[in-house]
Short mmCIF file of C-alpha atoms and ligand atoms in Angstrom, two decimals:
data_model
loop_
_atom_site.label_atom_id
_atom_site.label_comp_id
_atom_site.label_asym_id
_atom_site.label_seq_id
_atom_site.Cartn_x
_atom_site.Cartn_y
_atom_site.Cartn_z
CA UNK I 1 30.17 17.49 -12.31
CA UNK I 2 29.65 19.69 -15.90
CA UNK I 3 30.77 18.99 -18.49
CA UNK I 4 31.91 22.78 -19.28
CA UNK I 5 33.91 22.47 -15.76
CA UNK I 6 35.06 18.63 -16.24
CA UNK I 7 37.28 20.77 -20.06
CA UNK I 8 38.32 24.02 -17.97
CA UNK I 9 39.42 21.86 -14.84
CA UNK I 10 41.08 20.04 -17.47
CA UNK I 11 42.61 22.21 -19.64
CA UNK I 12 43.67 24.19 -15.99
CA UNK I 13 46.46 21.61 -15.18
CA UNK I 14 47.26 21.73 -18.81
CA UNK I 15 48.53 25.38 -18.53
CA UNK I 16 50.75 24.84 -15.14
CA UNK I 17 50.06 28.16 -14.00
CA UNK I 18 46.22 28.46 -12.89
CA UNK I 19 45.62 24.82 -12.27
CA UNK I 20 45.19 25.74 -8.09
CA UNK I 21 43.05 28.79 -8.57
CA UNK I 22 40.88 26.42 -11.08
CA UNK I 23 40.40 23.68 -8.52
CA UNK I 24 39.93 26.45 -5.34
CA UNK I 25 37.09 27.78 -6.83
CA UNK I 26 35.72 24.47 -8.47
CA UNK I 27 35.65 23.40 -4.72
CA UNK I 28 34.43 26.81 -3.24
CA UNK I 29 31.85 26.34 -5.34
CA UNK I 30 28.43 25.83 -3.81
CA UNK I 31 26.41 23.56 -4.34
CA UNK I 32 22.18 24.64 -6.11
CA UNK I 33 19.62 24.19 -3.29
CA UNK I 34 17.71 21.91 -3.50
CA UNK I 35 13.98 20.98 -1.31
CA UNK I 36 13.15 17.76 -0.76
CA UNK I 37 9.68 17.04 0.22
CA UNK I 38 8.83 14.27 1.25
CA UNK I 39 10.84 11.99 3.69
CA UNK I 40 10.11 8.99 3.29
CA UNK I 41 11.87 6.28 2.36
CA UNK I 42 12.30 8.09 -1.75
CA UNK I 43 12.17 11.18 -0.18
CA UNK I 44 15.53 10.49 2.25
CA UNK I 45 17.01 8.61 -0.64
CA UNK I 46 17.04 11.60 -2.90
CA UNK I 47 18.20 13.63 -0.22
CA UNK I 48 21.19 11.83 0.97
CA UNK I 49 22.10 11.18 -3.39
CA UNK I 50 22.20 14.68 -3.40
CA UNK I 51 23.39 16.54 -0.61
CA UNK I 52 26.56 13.42 -1.16
CA UNK I 53 26.45 14.10 -4.38
CA UNK I 54 27.15 18.38 -2.63
CA UNK I 55 23.77 20.03 -3.27
CA UNK I 56 22.60 22.16 -0.76
CA UNK I 57 19.33 20.27 0.52
CA UNK I 58 17.39 21.18 2.42
CA UNK I 59 13.50 17.96 3.42
CA UNK I 60 11.01 19.38 4.74
CA UNK I 61 8.38 17.10 6.09
CA UNK I 62 5.01 18.17 7.20
CA UNK I 63 5.25 14.88 10.49
CA UNK I 64 8.02 13.03 9.67
CA UNK I 65 10.93 10.52 8.98
CA UNK I 66 8.61 7.92 6.82
CA UNK I 67 5.16 9.43 8.05
CA UNK I 68 3.62 8.50 5.02
CA UNK I 69 3.77 4.58 3.03
CA UNK I 70 7.06 3.81 3.75
CA UNK I 71 5.88 3.24 7.64
CA UNK I 72 3.65 0.88 7.16
CA UNK I 73 5.55 -1.22 4.04
CA UNK I 74 6.37 -4.52 4.16
CA UNK I 75 8.87 -3.46 2.47
CA UNK I 76 10.51 -6.74 0.65
CA UNK I 77 13.18 -5.46 -1.97
CA UNK I 78 12.16 -7.66 -4.98
CA UNK I 79 12.29 -8.39 -8.60
CA UNK I 80 8.78 -9.40 -9.35
CA UNK I 81 6.68 -7.65 -12.31
CA UNK I 82 5.76 -8.54 -15.56
CA UNK I 83 7.18 -6.17 -17.96
CA UNK I 84 10.70 -6.38 -18.99
CA UNK I 85 11.52 -2.96 -18.40
CA UNK I 86 10.30 -1.82 -14.86
CA UNK I 87 12.50 -5.18 -13.29
CA UNK I 88 15.57 -3.74 -15.03
CA UNK I 89 15.49 -0.65 -13.34
CA UNK I 90 14.31 -2.70 -9.78
CA UNK I 91 16.92 -5.45 -10.48
CA UNK I 92 19.24 -2.23 -11.38
CA UNK I 93 18.12 -1.20 -7.33
CA UNK I 94 18.78 -4.16 -5.98
CA UNK I 95 21.80 -3.83 -7.47
CA UNK I 96 21.78 -0.72 -5.42
CA UNK I 97 20.62 -2.18 -2.28
CA UNK I 98 23.78 -4.16 -1.52
CA UNK I 99 25.98 -1.45 -2.30
CA UNK I 100 24.20 1.01 0.60
CA UNK I 101 24.33 -1.43 2.40
CA UNK I 102 27.55 -2.41 2.93
CA UNK I 103 28.83 1.53 3.02
CA UNK I 104 26.05 2.41 5.61
CA UNK I 105 24.93 -0.73 7.16
CA UNK I 106 21.03 -0.53 6.67
CA UNK I 107 20.41 -4.52 8.28
CA UNK I 108 19.16 -5.54 4.79
CA UNK I 109 18.24 -9.00 5.58
CA UNK I 110 18.62 -10.78 2.09
CA UNK I 111 17.31 -14.22 2.73
CA UNK I 112 15.48 -14.85 -0.48
CA UNK I 113 11.92 -15.11 -1.41
CA UNK I 114 9.42 -18.29 -1.55
CA UNK I 115 6.68 -18.32 -3.86
CA UNK I 116 3.82 -20.88 -3.56
CA UNK I 117 0.35 -21.79 -4.98
CA UNK I 118 -1.86 -24.01 -4.21
CA UNK I 119 -4.61 -24.78 -7.06
CA UNK I 120 -3.40 -24.78 -10.50
CA UNK I 121 -4.71 -21.40 -11.83
CA UNK I 122 -1.81 -20.02 -8.03
CA UNK I 123 0.99 -22.79 -9.44
CA UNK I 124 -0.22 -20.61 -13.65
CA UNK I 125 1.19 -17.08 -11.37
CA UNK I 126 3.58 -19.12 -10.28
CA UNK I 127 5.03 -19.73 -13.46
CA UNK I 128 5.15 -17.83 -15.05
CA UNK I 129 6.66 -14.99 -12.29
CA UNK I 130 9.42 -17.45 -12.49
CA UNK I 131 9.84 -17.29 -16.10
CA UNK I 132 10.07 -12.85 -15.57
CA UNK I 133 13.72 -13.68 -15.32
CA UNK I 134 14.67 -17.13 -16.88
CA UNK I 135 17.51 -16.31 -19.56
CA UNK I 136 18.86 -13.38 -17.14
CA UNK I 137 22.47 -14.32 -14.48
CA UNK I 138 19.48 -13.98 -12.32
CA UNK I 139 18.87 -17.82 -11.25
CA UNK I 140 15.56 -18.84 -9.71
CA UNK I 141 14.59 -22.70 -8.58
CA UNK I 142 11.81 -24.75 -8.89
CA UNK I 143 10.82 -26.40 -6.18
CA UNK I 144 8.69 -29.92 -5.01
CA UNK I 145 7.07 -30.51 -2.45
CA UNK I 146 10.09 -32.17 -0.66
CA UNK I 147 12.61 -29.69 -1.95
CA UNK I 148 9.91 -26.63 -0.52
CA UNK I 149 10.07 -28.37 3.12
CA UNK I 150 14.65 -29.36 2.59
CA UNK I 151 14.66 -25.52 2.02
CA UNK I 152 12.48 -23.92 3.81
CA UNK I 153 12.23 -26.06 7.21
CA UNK I 154 9.84 -24.00 9.58
CA UNK I 155 7.41 -23.18 6.59
CA UNK I 156 4.42 -26.33 6.72
CA UNK I 157 3.08 -26.07 2.87
CA UNK I 158 0.00 -27.69 2.95
CA UNK I 159 -2.06 -28.09 -0.11
CA UNK I 160 0.60 -27.71 -3.06
CA UNK I 161 0.79 -27.31 -6.49
CA UNK I 162 4.38 -25.57 -7.76
CA UNK I 163 6.63 -23.18 -5.66
CA UNK I 164 9.78 -21.52 -7.02
CA UNK I 165 12.84 -20.26 -4.66
CA UNK I 166 14.76 -16.69 -5.39
CA UNK I 167 17.42 -15.96 -3.45
CA UNK I 168 17.81 -12.34 -5.03
CA UNK I 169 14.70 -10.95 -2.30
CA UNK I 170 15.26 -8.87 0.52
CA UNK I 171 13.51 -7.50 3.09
CA UNK I 172 14.52 -4.65 6.02
CA UNK I 173 12.59 -1.98 8.29
CA UNK I 174 11.46 1.16 6.31
CA UNK I 175 12.08 3.40 8.79
CA UNK I 176 14.93 2.05 9.94
CA UNK I 177 16.34 2.57 6.39
CA UNK I 178 15.13 6.37 6.26
CA UNK I 179 16.30 6.70 8.98
CA UNK I 180 19.55 6.48 7.85
CA UNK I 181 18.83 7.71 4.57
CA UNK I 182 18.35 10.87 6.66
CA UNK I 183 21.69 10.37 8.15
CA UNK I 184 23.90 10.14 6.42
CA UNK I 185 22.36 13.36 4.17
CA UNK I 186 22.81 15.46 7.36
CA UNK I 187 26.03 14.35 7.14
CA UNK I 188 26.61 16.09 3.87
CA UNK I 189 24.82 19.47 5.86
CA UNK I 190 21.15 18.81 4.56
CA UNK I 191 18.48 20.38 6.67
CA UNK I 192 15.76 17.79 7.35
CA UNK I 193 12.94 19.78 8.32
CA UNK I 194 10.01 18.64 10.53
CA UNK I 195 6.92 19.08 11.21
CA UNK I 196 7.39 21.04 7.96
CA UNK I 197 4.06 20.90 6.07
CA UNK I 198 4.53 22.66 2.46
CA UNK I 199 0.96 25.10 2.22
CA UNK I 200 2.51 26.62 -1.61
CA UNK I 201 4.93 27.46 -3.83
CA UNK I 202 7.25 31.15 -4.69
CA UNK I 203 7.25 31.09 -8.97
CA UNK I 204 7.96 33.56 -10.97
CA UNK I 205 7.42 32.44 -14.81
CA UNK I 206 7.73 29.49 -14.93
CA UNK I 207 10.59 29.00 -12.67
CA UNK I 208 10.02 27.81 -8.88
CA UNK I 209 11.68 30.15 -6.81
CA UNK I 210 9.92 28.61 -3.01
CA UNK I 211 9.01 27.00 -0.88
CA UNK I 212 6.40 27.60 2.12
CA UNK I 213 5.70 27.13 5.16
CA UNK I 214 4.52 28.04 8.36
CA UNK I 215 8.23 29.69 8.56
CA UNK I 216 8.13 31.70 5.06
CA UNK I 217 9.02 31.35 1.92
CA UNK I 218 12.40 29.12 1.53
CA UNK I 219 14.89 29.82 -1.39
CA UNK I 220 15.55 26.87 -3.65
CA UNK I 221 16.86 26.23 -7.00
CA UNK I 222 15.01 23.04 -7.17
CA UNK I 223 12.44 21.35 -6.01
CA UNK I 224 11.85 17.37 -5.96
CA UNK I 225 8.54 16.27 -4.65
CA UNK I 226 8.17 13.10 -3.57
CA UNK I 227 5.27 13.61 -1.25
CA UNK I 228 3.12 10.40 -1.59
CA UNK I 229 -0.12 9.93 -1.97
CA UNK I 230 -0.20 13.65 -1.13
CA UNK I 231 1.94 14.22 -4.07
CA UNK I 232 -1.71 15.23 -6.16
CA UNK I 233 -2.77 17.77 -3.16
CA UNK I 234 1.57 19.60 -4.11
CA UNK I 235 0.93 19.46 -7.77
CA UNK I 236 -2.73 20.85 -8.38
CA UNK I 237 -1.11 24.02 -6.17
CA UNK I 238 1.23 23.70 -9.32
CA UNK I 239 -1.78 23.78 -12.07
CA UNK I 240 -1.56 19.89 -12.63
CA UNK I 241 -4.00 17.51 -12.00
CA UNK I 242 -2.97 13.80 -11.09
CA UNK I 243 -4.89 10.82 -9.91
CA UNK I 244 -3.34 8.60 -7.98
CA UNK I 245 -5.20 5.76 -7.27
CA UNK I 246 -6.85 4.63 -3.28
CA UNK I 247 -4.98 0.75 -2.52
CA UNK I 248 -4.73 1.37 1.33
CA UNK I 249 -3.70 -2.70 2.48
CA UNK I 250 -3.64 -3.63 6.14
CA UNK I 251 -0.60 -5.49 7.61
CA UNK I 252 -0.67 -7.48 10.78
CA UNK I 253 2.94 -6.95 13.16
CA UNK I 254 2.90 -10.27 15.75
CA UNK I 255 5.22 -10.14 18.98
CA UNK I 256 9.08 -11.01 18.47
CA UNK I 257 9.56 -14.25 18.64
CA UNK I 258 13.43 -16.51 18.03
CA UNK I 259 14.09 -16.26 13.95
CA UNK I 260 13.67 -18.82 12.40
CA UNK I 261 13.63 -18.64 8.71
CA UNK I 262 14.66 -15.06 6.88
CA UNK I 263 12.96 -15.67 3.42
CA UNK I 264 9.86 -13.50 2.82
CA UNK I 265 6.43 -15.94 1.55
CA UNK I 266 4.36 -14.93 -1.01
CA UNK I 267 1.75 -17.84 -0.39
CA UNK I 268 -1.58 -19.43 -1.77
CA UNK I 269 -4.39 -16.49 -1.29
CA UNK I 270 -2.47 -14.48 -0.68
CA UNK I 271 -0.94 -14.63 2.00
CA UNK I 272 2.70 -13.07 2.23
CA UNK I 273 4.99 -12.99 5.71
CA UNK I 274 8.54 -13.27 6.97
CA UNK I 275 10.24 -12.93 9.91
CA UNK I 276 11.86 -9.05 10.71
CA UNK I 277 15.53 -9.81 12.44
CA UNK I 278 13.56 -8.93 15.86
CA UNK I 279 11.93 -11.77 15.82
CA UNK I 280 8.75 -10.19 15.22
CA UNK I 281 6.61 -12.05 12.26
CA UNK I 282 4.70 -9.74 9.72
CA UNK I 283 2.43 -10.40 6.95
CA UNK I 284 -0.90 -10.44 5.37
CA UNK I 285 -3.06 -11.69 3.72
CA UNK I 286 -4.60 -9.85 0.60
CA UNK I 287 -3.57 -6.86 -1.19
CA UNK I 288 -6.85 -4.97 -0.24
CA UNK I 289 -8.14 -4.07 2.87
CA UNK I 290 -11.26 -6.85 2.90
CA UNK I 291 -14.26 -5.74 0.64
CA UNK I 292 -16.68 -5.79 3.58
CA UNK I 293 -18.72 -3.31 4.35
CA UNK I 294 -17.71 -2.25 7.61
CA UNK I 295 -14.59 -1.33 5.51
CA UNK I 296 -16.84 1.39 3.17
CA UNK I 297 -15.38 3.81 4.10
CA UNK I 298 -11.37 3.12 4.21
CA UNK I 299 -12.07 1.80 0.70
CA UNK I 300 -13.19 4.73 -0.35
CA UNK I 301 -10.87 7.24 1.83
CA UNK I 302 -7.41 8.03 3.61
CA UNK I 303 -8.90 7.05 7.04
CA UNK I 304 -7.43 4.69 9.31
CA UNK I 305 -9.21 1.99 10.94
CA UNK I 306 -13.76 3.45 12.69
CA UNK I 307 -12.62 0.94 15.63
CA UNK I 308 -10.24 -0.90 17.37
CA UNK I 309 -11.86 -4.24 17.91
CA UNK I 310 -12.40 -4.07 13.75
CA UNK I 311 -8.48 -3.52 13.79
CA UNK I 312 -8.04 -6.98 17.02
CA UNK I 313 -10.29 -9.21 13.91
CA UNK I 314 -8.40 -8.49 11.34
CA UNK I 315 -4.64 -8.99 13.09
CA UNK I 316 -5.92 -12.00 15.14
CA UNK I 317 -7.02 -13.10 10.72
CA UNK I 318 -4.28 -12.81 9.49
CA UNK I 319 -1.53 -14.38 12.74
CA UNK I 320 -4.34 -17.03 13.09
CA UNK I 321 -3.46 -17.69 8.79
CA UNK I 322 0.54 -17.78 9.14
CA UNK I 323 -0.13 -19.91 12.38
CA UNK I 324 -0.90 -22.37 10.14
CA UNK I 325 1.18 -22.43 7.80
CA UNK I 326 4.26 -20.93 10.34
CA UNK I 327 4.02 -22.96 13.75
CA UNK I 328 6.71 -21.56 15.52
CA UNK I 329 3.68 -18.24 14.37
CA UNK I 330 1.59 -20.25 17.05
CA UNK I 331 0.02 -18.26 20.31
CA UNK I 332 1.88 -15.24 19.28
CA UNK I 333 0.08 -12.46 20.55
CA UNK I 334 -1.25 -9.59 17.52
CA UNK I 335 1.81 -6.71 18.57
CA UNK I 336 0.08 -4.40 16.08
CA UNK I 337 -2.21 -3.98 12.95
CA UNK I 338 -1.46 -1.26 10.36
CA UNK I 339 -3.33 0.26 7.32
CA UNK I 340 -0.94 2.08 4.58
CA UNK I 341 -2.49 3.82 1.70
CA UNK I 342 0.16 2.42 -1.30
CA UNK I 343 1.55 5.23 -3.93
CA UNK I 344 0.14 4.60 -6.60
CA UNK I 345 0.29 5.16 -10.27
CA UNK I 346 -3.04 4.33 -11.55
CA UNK I 347 -0.51 2.34 -14.90
CA UNK I 348 1.55 0.79 -10.96
CA UNK I 349 4.17 2.16 -13.17
CA UNK I 350 6.84 4.96 -11.59
CA UNK I 351 6.27 9.19 -12.36
CA UNK I 352 9.00 10.30 -12.62
CA UNK I 353 11.07 12.71 -13.44
CA UNK I 354 10.80 16.74 -14.59
CA UNK I 355 7.68 19.03 -15.32
CA UNK I 356 6.83 19.38 -18.63
CA UNK I 357 5.66 22.98 -17.43
CA UNK I 358 8.16 23.96 -15.08
CA UNK I 359 12.50 22.74 -15.77
CA UNK I 360 13.25 23.25 -12.19
CA UNK I 361 10.31 21.56 -10.22
CA UNK I 362 10.98 17.05 -10.38
CA UNK I 363 7.30 13.96 -9.25
CA UNK I 364 8.72 11.12 -7.35
CA UNK I 365 5.81 9.10 -6.82
CA UNK I 366 6.03 4.98 -6.83
CA UNK I 367 4.74 2.35 -5.52
CA UNK I 368 7.38 -0.69 -4.71
CA UNK I 369 9.54 3.30 -3.33
CA UNK I 370 11.10 -0.02 -0.68
CA UNK I 371 12.96 -1.49 -3.61
CA UNK I 372 13.58 0.84 -5.71
CA UNK I 373 14.98 4.09 -3.32
CA UNK I 374 18.73 2.75 -3.76
CA UNK I 375 18.05 3.63 -8.25
CA UNK I 376 15.44 6.33 -7.98
CA UNK I 377 18.10 8.29 -4.64
CA UNK I 378 21.24 7.24 -8.23
CA UNK I 379 18.65 8.58 -11.32
CA UNK I 380 17.58 11.77 -9.62
CA UNK I 381 20.17 12.89 -8.08
CA UNK I 382 21.91 12.81 -11.39
CA UNK I 383 19.18 14.01 -13.06
CA UNK I 384 18.63 17.53 -11.18
CA UNK I 385 22.65 17.97 -10.64
CA UNK I 386 23.72 17.11 -14.31
CA UNK I 387 20.50 17.54 -16.51
CA UNK I 388 21.77 13.86 -17.61
CA UNK I 389 19.16 11.90 -18.21
CA UNK I 390 19.82 8.43 -18.12
CA UNK I 391 16.59 6.68 -20.78
CA UNK I 392 16.31 3.93 -17.55
CA UNK I 393 13.40 6.26 -16.56
CA UNK I 394 11.64 7.56 -20.54
CA UNK I 395 9.08 4.85 -19.61
CA UNK I 396 8.47 6.74 -16.64
CA UNK I 397 7.54 10.22 -16.98
CA UNK I 398 5.40 12.16 -15.44
CA UNK I 399 3.65 13.89 -18.91
CA UNK I 400 1.56 9.97 -19.28
CA UNK I 401 -0.09 10.62 -16.17
CA UNK I 402 -0.63 14.75 -15.94
CA UNK I 403 -3.68 16.15 -16.85
CA UNK I 404 -4.39 19.46 -17.81
CA UNK I 405 -6.39 21.29 -14.99
CA UNK I 406 -9.32 22.31 -15.44
CA UNK I 407 -10.12 25.48 -17.16
CA UNK I 408 -6.35 25.91 -18.78
C1 FAD U 501 0.86 -2.40 2.70
C2 FAD U 501 1.69 -1.80 1.61
C3 FAD U 501 2.61 -2.95 1.88
C4 FAD U 501 4.25 -2.18 0.77
N1 FAD U 501 4.97 -2.66 -0.04
C5 FAD U 501 6.05 -3.22 -0.13
C6 FAD U 501 7.63 -4.06 -0.60
O1 FAD U 501 6.74 -5.55 0.04
N2 FAD U 501 8.08 -3.31 -1.40
C7 FAD U 501 7.66 -1.87 -1.90
O2 FAD U 501 8.99 -1.91 -2.62
N3 FAD U 501 7.17 -1.13 -1.66
C8 FAD U 501 5.99 -1.47 -1.25
N4 FAD U 501 5.10 -0.84 -0.33
C9 FAD U 501 5.39 0.61 -0.95
C10 FAD U 501 5.93 1.21 -0.74
O3 FAD U 501 6.50 1.49 0.59
C11 FAD U 501 6.18 2.73 -1.02
O4 FAD U 501 5.83 2.64 -2.62
C12 FAD U 501 7.33 4.01 -0.07
O5 FAD U 501 7.13 3.94 1.15
C13 FAD U 501 6.84 5.50 -1.05
O6 FAD U 501 8.04 6.24 -0.56
P1 FAD U 501 8.00 7.46 -0.38
O7 FAD U 501 9.22 8.01 0.29
O8 FAD U 501 7.48 8.29 -1.79
O9 FAD U 501 6.13 7.92 0.51
P2 FAD U 501 5.91 8.87 2.06
O10 FAD U 501 7.32 6.99 2.22
O11 FAD U 501 3.88 8.08 1.23
O12 FAD U 501 6.82 9.18 2.13
C14 FAD U 501 5.36 11.19 1.46
C15 FAD U 501 6.78 11.50 3.13
O13 FAD U 501 6.02 14.03 2.79
C16 FAD U 501 4.87 14.02 3.70
N5 FAD U 501 4.03 15.57 3.30
C17 FAD U 501 3.63 14.65 2.69
N6 FAD U 501 2.33 15.52 1.84
C18 FAD U 501 3.07 17.27 3.14
C19 FAD U 501 3.98 18.70 2.77
N7 FAD U 501 2.55 19.37 2.34
N8 FAD U 501 4.60 18.72 3.14
C20 FAD U 501 5.71 18.86 3.67
N9 FAD U 501 5.43 16.84 3.53
C21 FAD U 501 3.99 16.53 3.14
C22 FAD U 501 4.63 13.16 4.63
O14 FAD U 501 4.26 12.98 5.98
C23 FAD U 501 4.80 11.31 4.06
O15 FAD U 501 6.43 11.83 5.46
C24 FAD U 501 3.74 -0.65 0.01
C25 FAD U 501 2.90 0.19 1.20
C26 FAD U 501 2.50 -0.59 1.53
C27 FAD U 501 1.03 1.39 2.06
#
């Protein structure tokens, strides 16, 4: 609530006779109209927080909920980064997830995380990461090989140099959680439209007046652009240039099997995996799409695998590696292989805030959006509705990444 409104209400209460009309007027006043462009997990969380706080929200997605990076995400909720400030933001988001999970039944699997390395070089990385939470109230526990097996009997780690266990990490189904956020937004009056591609903006002087789709102009008081890898294209319509890194990533999903672990694992050679609540095992063996000649186009452009054979080869290779450390994965069929494109600012940090040149437009573009969705939803809604600038977001303002458009 704006400070002035709060003071008016308080003065009405003190004057007694005017209390009822003032309260009624405050209740009846419609909230601002906010357009949210993009129904990924971050856009959905922002829409939910805005709608719950009284905004009249319209969500536009060119395809449908979770159609972008969200659908193809590993969806690990984690605090891990070497940047102390960014780690604080992540920790606040994890705390917010616990509250939302209890309220909304998001189905987050709070099973913890094991990071382990097989070589001396990997052991250094493991210990450096563990140290980022030293001196906080969040414990991480160093593990030797015997401790690893006791804690995690479903995994056979093989060659072993160092490991730690973090109890705080979780993982989730990103499509389901996005759907839950949008359900809540709808319950608070949000209009969620798809397919509804935003193709332009109606502007007046330095303000944005409306969002253009094939159905015409929807008038808004504020817009939040959270369109994943398409964000630069939307910003270009407003005369701003943003360059994101091109960062494809693949994940193999097995057929379901009996649940043997709730943890997220980060093993030697970039092997990351988890078991979903439905029993399927999801994993990858490299941060990027492997550097092979057949991948030249994928590495350059956001496109799908050129052949099914290539897709199957990647999937079977990844499941083969998983089966070597996780006996339960032996012989499991590949259900699908996903190729996703991360929303990755070039300095690796989130971009969150108002566009410097347009007072009523916000932009949010971030990697780790699954982890950050709750805190960004809360802070962005607060900023849009109450102009409250949380110092927590100071390092992530868009100005640092925007370049002047050519010719300006
Ligand atoms: C392989 C991979 C692994 C990942 N692993 C993790 C992880 O373990 N933990 C973690 O926290 N994060 C992870 N991430 C990152 C995380 O998934 C993303 O940061 C997050 O999903 C971004 O959500 P978003 O809502 O910002 O964008 P998106 O999910 O990309 O949503 C953007 C939406 O905008 C819509 N859109 C685009 N253009 C328009 C337009 N013109 N008009 C209307 N709608 C439009 C799209 O259809 C899309 O639905 C991973 C990502 C990938 C690809």
